[in-house]
Structure formats: structure tokens, C-alpha cells
Coordinates of C-alpha atoms and ligand atoms in Angstrom, one line a residue:
M1 CA 39.3 -6.6 -51.2
L2 CA 35.6 -7.4 -52.0
E3 CA 35.5 -11.4 -50.8
K4 CA 33.3 -12.4 -53.1
E5 CA 29.7 -14.6 -51.6
R6 CA 30.1 -11.9 -49.2
F7 CA 27.3 -9.4 -49.3
A8 CA 27.3 -6.3 -50.9
V9 CA 26.1 -3.4 -47.8
H10 CA 23.6 -2.6 -49.9
W11 CA 21.2 -6.0 -49.6
L12 CA 21.7 -5.4 -45.4
T13 CA 20.4 -1.5 -45.4
H14 CA 17.6 -2.9 -47.9
S15 CA 16.9 -5.5 -45.8
V16 CA 16.8 -3.5 -42.5
E17 CA 13.7 -0.9 -40.8
A18 CA 13.7 2.9 -40.8
G19 CA 11.8 2.2 -38.0
I20 CA 10.2 4.9 -39.0
Q21 CA 6.0 5.5 -39.2
D22 CA 5.1 7.3 -43.0
I23 CA 8.8 8.1 -44.3
D24 CA 7.3 10.5 -47.6
S25 CA 5.6 12.8 -44.3
A26 CA 8.7 12.7 -42.2
S27 CA 11.0 16.0 -42.0
E28 CA 14.3 16.3 -43.8
E29 CA 15.7 16.1 -40.2
E30 CA 14.0 13.6 -38.8
L31 CA 14.9 11.6 -42.0
R32 CA 18.5 12.9 -41.1
A33 CA 19.0 12.3 -37.6
V34 CA 17.2 8.3 -38.5
N35 CA 19.6 8.0 -42.3
L36 CA 22.3 8.7 -38.8
A37 CA 21.3 6.3 -36.6
G38 CA 20.2 3.6 -39.1
T39 CA 23.3 3.3 -40.5
A40 CA 24.8 2.9 -37.5
R41 CA 23.3 -0.4 -37.3
V42 CA 24.1 -1.1 -40.5
R43 CA 27.1 -1.1 -39.9
A44 CA 27.4 -3.1 -36.5
L45 CA 25.7 -6.0 -38.9
K46 CA 28.2 -5.4 -41.3
D47 CA 31.1 -6.2 -38.2
E48 CA 29.3 -9.4 -37.7
A49 CA 29.7 -10.6 -41.6
A50 CA 25.7 -10.2 -41.7
D51 CA 23.0 -12.8 -41.0
A52 CA 22.2 -15.0 -43.7
R53 CA 18.6 -14.7 -42.8
L54 CA 18.0 -11.1 -44.1
E55 CA 16.1 -10.6 -47.0
P56 CA 15.1 -7.3 -48.8
L57 CA 12.3 -5.5 -47.2
E58 CA 9.0 -4.5 -49.4
E59 CA 9.3 -1.3 -48.1
G60 CA 10.3 0.9 -44.5
S61 CA 14.2 -0.3 -45.4
M62 CA 16.6 1.9 -44.7
L63 CA 17.3 1.9 -48.2
D64 CA 14.0 3.4 -49.3
L65 CA 14.7 6.0 -46.2
K66 CA 18.1 7.1 -48.1
L67 CA 16.3 7.1 -51.3
E68 CA 13.5 9.2 -50.2
L69 CA 16.3 11.9 -48.4
S70 CA 18.5 11.9 -51.6
R71 CA 15.0 13.1 -53.4
R72 CA 14.6 15.5 -51.5
M73 CA 18.1 16.2 -51.9
L74 CA 16.6 17.4 -55.3
T75 CA 14.7 19.9 -55.2
R76 CA 17.8 22.0 -53.7
C77 CA 20.7 20.5 -54.8
A78 CA 23.2 19.9 -52.9
F79 CA 24.3 16.3 -53.7
C80 CA 28.1 17.8 -54.2
E81 CA 29.9 20.3 -52.4
R82 CA 28.8 22.9 -55.5
R83 CA 25.4 23.1 -53.4
C84 CA 24.0 24.8 -56.3
G85 CA 20.7 24.6 -54.5
K86 CA 17.9 24.6 -57.8
D87 CA 15.1 22.9 -57.9
R88 CA 15.9 19.6 -60.5
T89 CA 12.7 18.4 -60.4
G90 CA 11.6 21.5 -62.7
E91 CA 13.2 23.5 -65.2
S92 CA 16.6 24.8 -63.4
R93 CA 19.7 23.4 -63.8
G94 CA 23.0 23.5 -61.4
Y95 CA 26.7 23.7 -62.2
C96 CA 26.5 20.4 -63.6
G97 CA 23.7 21.6 -66.1
V98 CA 21.9 17.4 -64.8
G99 CA 18.3 17.1 -64.7
A100 CA 16.2 15.0 -62.6
Q101 CA 16.4 12.8 -65.5
S102 CA 20.0 11.0 -65.7
R103 CA 21.2 10.0 -68.8
Y104 CA 24.6 7.7 -69.8
S105 CA 26.2 7.5 -73.0
S106 CA 27.5 3.2 -72.0
D107 CA 27.9 0.9 -69.8
F108 CA 29.7 -2.4 -70.5
L109 CA 31.8 -5.3 -68.5
H110 CA 35.5 -3.0 -68.0
M111 CA 38.7 -4.4 -67.7
G112 CA 40.7 -1.8 -67.6
E113 CA 40.2 -0.5 -64.2
E114 CA 42.1 -1.3 -61.0
A115 CA 42.8 -6.0 -61.0
E116 CA 40.6 -6.1 -58.1
L117 CA 37.8 -4.6 -59.4
V118 CA 37.5 -6.2 -63.8
P119 CA 35.6 -7.3 -64.7
S120 CA 34.0 -4.5 -63.6
H121 CA 30.2 -2.9 -64.3
T122 CA 30.6 0.3 -65.0
I123 CA 27.8 3.0 -65.7
F124 CA 29.0 6.2 -68.1
F125 CA 26.9 8.7 -66.4
S126 CA 26.4 12.2 -68.6
G127 CA 27.5 15.2 -67.5
C128 CA 29.9 16.2 -64.4
T129 CA 30.5 18.2 -61.8
F130 CA 34.4 19.5 -62.3
R131 CA 35.6 21.4 -65.6
C132 CA 38.7 19.5 -66.3
A133 CA 41.2 21.4 -68.3
Y134 CA 42.3 17.9 -69.7
C135 CA 39.5 15.8 -69.4
Q136 CA 39.6 12.7 -71.0
N137 CA 35.5 11.9 -71.2
W138 CA 35.0 15.6 -71.9
D139 CA 32.5 14.6 -74.9
I140 CA 29.9 13.2 -72.6
A141 CA 30.9 15.0 -69.2
M142 CA 31.0 18.6 -70.9
H143 CA 27.6 16.7 -72.5
P144 CA 24.9 16.4 -70.0
E145 CA 22.1 15.8 -72.3
S146 CA 23.8 14.1 -74.5
G147 CA 23.1 9.7 -74.4
R148 CA 20.3 7.4 -73.0
R149 CA 17.8 8.4 -69.9
A150 CA 19.4 5.9 -67.2
E151 CA 16.6 4.0 -66.0
P152 CA 16.4 2.6 -62.9
A153 CA 14.7 -0.4 -63.6
M154 CA 16.4 -0.9 -67.1
L155 CA 19.9 -0.4 -65.2
S156 CA 19.1 -2.9 -62.7
G157 CA 18.6 -5.4 -65.0
V158 CA 21.6 -4.6 -67.2
L159 CA 23.9 -4.8 -63.7
L160 CA 21.7 -8.2 -63.4
E161 CA 22.4 -9.8 -66.1
G162 CA 25.9 -8.6 -65.9
I163 CA 27.1 -10.8 -62.7
S164 CA 25.6 -14.0 -65.1
Q165 CA 28.5 -12.7 -67.9
G166 CA 31.3 -12.9 -65.0
S167 CA 31.0 -8.9 -63.2
R168 CA 32.7 -8.6 -60.4
N169 CA 31.2 -5.1 -59.1
A170 CA 28.7 -1.9 -60.1
N171 CA 30.8 0.5 -60.7
F172 CA 29.3 3.9 -61.3
V173 CA 31.2 6.6 -63.1
G174 CA 31.0 9.5 -65.9
G175 CA 31.8 12.6 -65.6
N176 CA 30.7 11.8 -62.0
P177 CA 28.3 9.8 -59.7
D178 CA 27.1 13.0 -57.2
P179 CA 24.5 14.4 -59.6
N180 CA 22.8 11.0 -60.3
L181 CA 22.7 9.6 -56.5
H182 CA 18.7 9.5 -56.5
T183 CA 19.1 7.4 -59.7
I184 CA 21.4 5.3 -58.4
L185 CA 20.0 4.7 -54.9
E186 CA 17.3 3.5 -56.9
T187 CA 18.9 0.8 -59.4
I188 CA 20.6 -0.4 -56.7
K189 CA 17.3 -0.9 -54.8
L190 CA 15.5 -2.9 -58.0
V191 CA 18.6 -4.9 -58.0
G192 CA 17.3 -6.2 -54.8
H193 CA 17.9 -9.7 -53.5
G194 CA 19.6 -10.9 -56.9
G195 CA 22.5 -8.4 -56.6
R196 CA 23.4 -9.1 -52.9
F197 CA 26.9 -10.3 -53.5
L198 CA 27.3 -7.4 -55.8
P199 CA 29.2 -4.7 -54.2
M200 CA 28.8 -1.2 -55.2
V201 CA 31.9 0.7 -56.3
W202 CA 31.5 4.8 -55.9
N203 CA 33.6 6.1 -58.8
S204 CA 34.2 9.8 -58.2
N205 CA 36.6 13.2 -58.3
M206 CA 35.5 13.3 -54.4
Y207 CA 33.4 16.3 -54.0
T208 CA 30.6 14.6 -52.5
S209 CA 28.7 16.9 -50.0
S210 CA 29.1 15.6 -46.3
E211 CA 24.8 15.2 -46.3
S212 CA 25.2 12.9 -50.1
M213 CA 28.1 10.2 -47.7
E214 CA 25.8 9.9 -45.4
I215 CA 23.7 8.9 -47.9
L216 CA 26.3 6.8 -49.4
E217 CA 27.6 5.1 -46.1
G218 CA 25.7 1.7 -46.4
V219 CA 25.2 1.7 -49.5
I220 CA 28.6 1.9 -51.4
D221 CA 31.1 -1.0 -50.9
V222 CA 33.7 0.7 -52.3
F223 CA 35.0 4.3 -53.3
L224 CA 37.2 4.4 -56.1
G225 CA 38.2 8.4 -56.1
D226 CA 40.9 10.7 -57.1
F227 CA 42.9 13.3 -55.4
R228 CA 44.4 14.7 -58.1
Y229 CA 45.3 18.6 -56.1
G230 CA 47.4 19.2 -53.7
N231 CA 46.6 22.3 -53.2
D232 CA 43.3 24.9 -54.4
D233 CA 45.4 27.0 -57.2
C234 CA 45.9 24.3 -59.5
A235 CA 42.6 22.9 -58.4
R236 CA 40.9 26.4 -59.4
E237 CA 42.7 26.4 -62.7
L238 CA 42.8 23.3 -64.1
S239 CA 39.1 21.7 -62.4
D240 CA 37.3 24.9 -61.9
V241 CA 36.7 23.9 -58.2
D242 CA 36.6 26.0 -54.9
N243 CA 38.3 24.6 -51.5
Y244 CA 39.1 21.2 -52.6
F245 CA 42.1 20.3 -50.4
E246 CA 40.0 20.8 -47.7
V247 CA 36.6 18.9 -48.7
V248 CA 38.4 15.6 -51.1
S249 CA 40.6 14.8 -47.6
R250 CA 38.0 15.2 -45.3
N251 CA 35.7 12.6 -47.7
F252 CA 38.5 10.5 -47.9
K253 CA 38.6 10.0 -44.6
T254 CA 35.0 9.5 -43.6
A255 CA 35.0 7.0 -46.9
C256 CA 37.9 5.2 -44.9
G257 CA 35.7 5.0 -42.4
S258 CA 32.7 3.2 -44.0
A259 CA 34.0 2.1 -46.8
E260 CA 36.9 0.2 -48.7
V261 CA 38.8 2.5 -50.4
M262 CA 40.7 2.9 -53.3
L263 CA 42.7 6.3 -54.3
R264 CA 44.1 6.4 -57.1
H265 CA 46.2 9.8 -57.8
L266 CA 46.9 10.8 -61.4
V267 CA 50.8 12.7 -61.7
L268 CA 50.1 15.8 -63.5
P269 CA 53.0 17.1 -65.5
G270 CA 54.8 19.9 -63.6
H271 CA 52.6 19.0 -61.0
L272 CA 55.3 16.5 -58.5
E273 CA 55.9 19.5 -56.0
C274 CA 52.4 21.0 -55.8
C275 CA 49.9 18.6 -56.5
T276 CA 51.9 14.9 -56.0
R277 CA 53.8 15.8 -52.5
P278 CA 51.4 17.4 -50.3
I279 CA 48.8 14.3 -51.2
M280 CA 51.5 11.6 -50.4
E281 CA 52.2 14.0 -46.9
W282 CA 48.4 14.2 -46.2
V283 CA 48.3 10.1 -47.3
R284 CA 50.5 9.8 -44.5
D285 CA 49.4 11.8 -41.9
N286 CA 46.0 11.3 -42.3
I287 CA 44.9 7.2 -44.0
P288 CA 48.1 5.5 -43.9
G289 CA 48.2 1.7 -45.2
V290 CA 45.2 2.8 -48.2
Y291 CA 45.4 1.7 -51.7
F292 CA 47.0 4.1 -53.3
N293 CA 47.3 3.8 -57.5
L294 CA 49.5 6.3 -58.8
M295 CA 49.0 6.8 -62.1
F296 CA 50.6 7.7 -65.1
Q297 CA 49.1 7.8 -67.8
Y298 CA 48.0 11.3 -68.5
R299 CA 47.8 12.9 -72.0
P300 CA 46.7 16.3 -73.0
E301 CA 43.1 16.2 -73.9
Y302 CA 39.8 18.8 -75.0
R303 CA 41.4 21.9 -73.8
A304 CA 44.6 21.4 -72.1
S305 CA 46.4 23.6 -75.2
L306 CA 45.0 26.3 -73.2
F307 CA 47.1 25.3 -70.2
P308 CA 51.1 25.6 -71.7
A309 CA 52.3 23.6 -68.8
I310 CA 50.2 20.0 -68.7
D311 CA 50.0 20.4 -72.4
R312 CA 52.7 17.3 -72.4
R313 CA 52.7 13.5 -71.2
L314 CA 54.7 13.4 -68.3
F315 CA 58.7 12.6 -68.8
S316 CA 59.9 9.8 -67.5
E317 CA 62.5 12.2 -64.9
E318 CA 58.6 13.1 -63.3
R319 CA 57.5 9.3 -63.5
S320 CA 60.9 7.7 -61.6
K321 CA 60.6 11.2 -59.0
A322 CA 57.1 10.8 -58.3
Q323 CA 57.7 6.5 -57.6
A324 CA 60.8 8.0 -55.4
M325 CA 58.6 9.9 -53.8
A326 CA 55.8 7.5 -53.3
A327 CA 58.8 5.1 -51.3
D328 CA 59.7 8.4 -49.4
Y329 CA 56.6 8.5 -47.7
G330 CA 55.7 4.8 -47.4
I331 CA 52.9 4.6 -50.3
T332 CA 53.3 0.7 -51.8
Ligands
SF4_1 S1 25.0 17.8 -58.4 FE1 25.1 19.4 -60.1 S2 23.4 20.9 -59.7 FE2 24.0 19.6 -58.0 S3 25.4 20.9 -55.7 FE3 26.2 19.4 -57.5 S4 26.9 21.0 -59.3 FE4 24.8 22.1 -58.6

């Protein structure tokens, strides 16, 4: 996973011509069709391990096309499956409350992520598309106006500086990266040649829209995604989200076809049978062998005291049971 000195996929996408006369004046439908065809060309290049003579294009690349698509989407936002349809370039805001100007609370070389990723240069964006009752990052996730302005020119400089300090990848999280798709794409474009070996990590709740997933293929090297609920009722009650299982499972399948995937499952107190088991069963049947991180660090934070069933840490028996379940389903 994440071999050193292997070109990051964004660099290929930045080096491949979109093959369209004028990206700015093309219709969204046309851009979407070209995106699918161009992304297939990038996929083929990736499979060939790429040609070292490729160089980022000043303009007209597949990365420019994806960036333009994201800017169009911002005017009727469907970055995530809430599909608020708001024009975020004006005063309107959707569920996440994030405007056109992304904000972030911090960035640093994170040593607490999975061993395969660290040091991981993590950027914590403000705002989120979920309202998890037990959110550990609620101070930034629930306050989209908090933090500093996330300017792509500055963020790309910060990421390049991080490479010299030993970072192995750029990790976009929050909150959640989805509301900041346009900012992240522009940042990646500006990283350019200097970041050609810097893989990009999309660290999310996997409630991304299918259109955004199409844009992300060819830009993102690793989907580091949460799969938390095994049914829609628990998702609605604890994260205020509808149609959870269908959307998240769809995105994990898509991600497995386009990039490396690291699935995180945080075991919730009292949710072994309703959540942990159905997720493991689905993984066994649909994406067997996927990197699966079974996580036990739940602690009741934020508004967890309003939900008595999750207002405690895990019992040690729950941990053992989850581990035994994983062994039963062939998850290691
Ligand atoms: S990113 Fe925000 S505004 Fe856009 S669809 Fe999702 S919740 Fe709504």
C-alpha cells in the first residue's frame, strides 16, 4: 500500500489532456461525459505504472476539467448525498453550513492514523455533513465558520513543506472533506509537480454523492472511510442521516474499483448485532479482503449523554465479541 516513489494519481490526471476545446464554455453534461472517458484513460495509465515523461499541463488537463465540474456543482450543491441544491457561491448554505470559502482549524503531520499512513499530513476542515451525537471533533465539525480561511495557494505550499518534513500523504478530513471538494481539487492542482509522489487521502464518512465520486477517481489514492452503521435507523437516530446503508455501501464498492480503500469501523456500545454484524457480513459478501480497521476507542462525547445506550465506553466483552465476529466473517 502507498509505495514510495510511485506517482500519485492526481499527477497523472494533471498530465492528461481533457481533449475539449474550451472547458469553461462546455455544458455540465458534456464535462461529465468527458470526465468519465478521461478518467478511464487515467486508469489505464495507472495500470501501466505511468510514463515518467508526463508533465502537468498548464491548462486543459483532466484535473482542470474536474475542478471546473466541482465549481459548477457548488452553485447547486450536491457534493454529498444530502443534495441540498443550494448555491453556495452566494449567501445560501446547505445542511453542512459551509460556504464557498472553506475554512480549517489545523494541519499537522498526524502520527495517530493507521501505521501504513503515518506521518500523514492532515488538514482538518470546519463543518460536516453529519450530526453524530457522540462526535469527537464537534468543536470544528459543528461550527463551519470556525477556523482560518483555507486558501488553496497557501494549503498547497503547506503540503509541499510537509513533504520536506517527512509526510507520506495528504489527508483531507474535518468534519468531513465533501463540502470542500472544490478547495481540495484546487489545492491538489497547485501542488503539481512537487507533489507528484504525494498520495491524496479522502478521509470521510463515505456519504459522498455519486457525481463527486466520479470526480474523485483519478485524484484520490486512498479512501479512508468510516462504515459505522449496519442499518438506517441507527444512522438516523445517532447521525441524523437518511438512506445511510445504501449510500455508504455503494461508495465503498465504487472506491474499491478506483483506489486503495481503508475501511474503519468504530464499534459503538450496544450496537454489535444491529451495526457491527451487518457491516461485517456485507464486507465479506461484497468487498472481501478489504483493509478493515476494527476500532474500539469510542468514548461518549458531545451530546452522547442524551442517548443513554451510548453514554458509556465499550464493555470488554463487547470488544472480545466484535473480535470473534470478525474472525467468523474472515475479517482480519
Ligand atoms: S456538501 Fe453541504 S451543502 Fe452540499 S449537499 Fe452536502 S450538506 Fe448540502
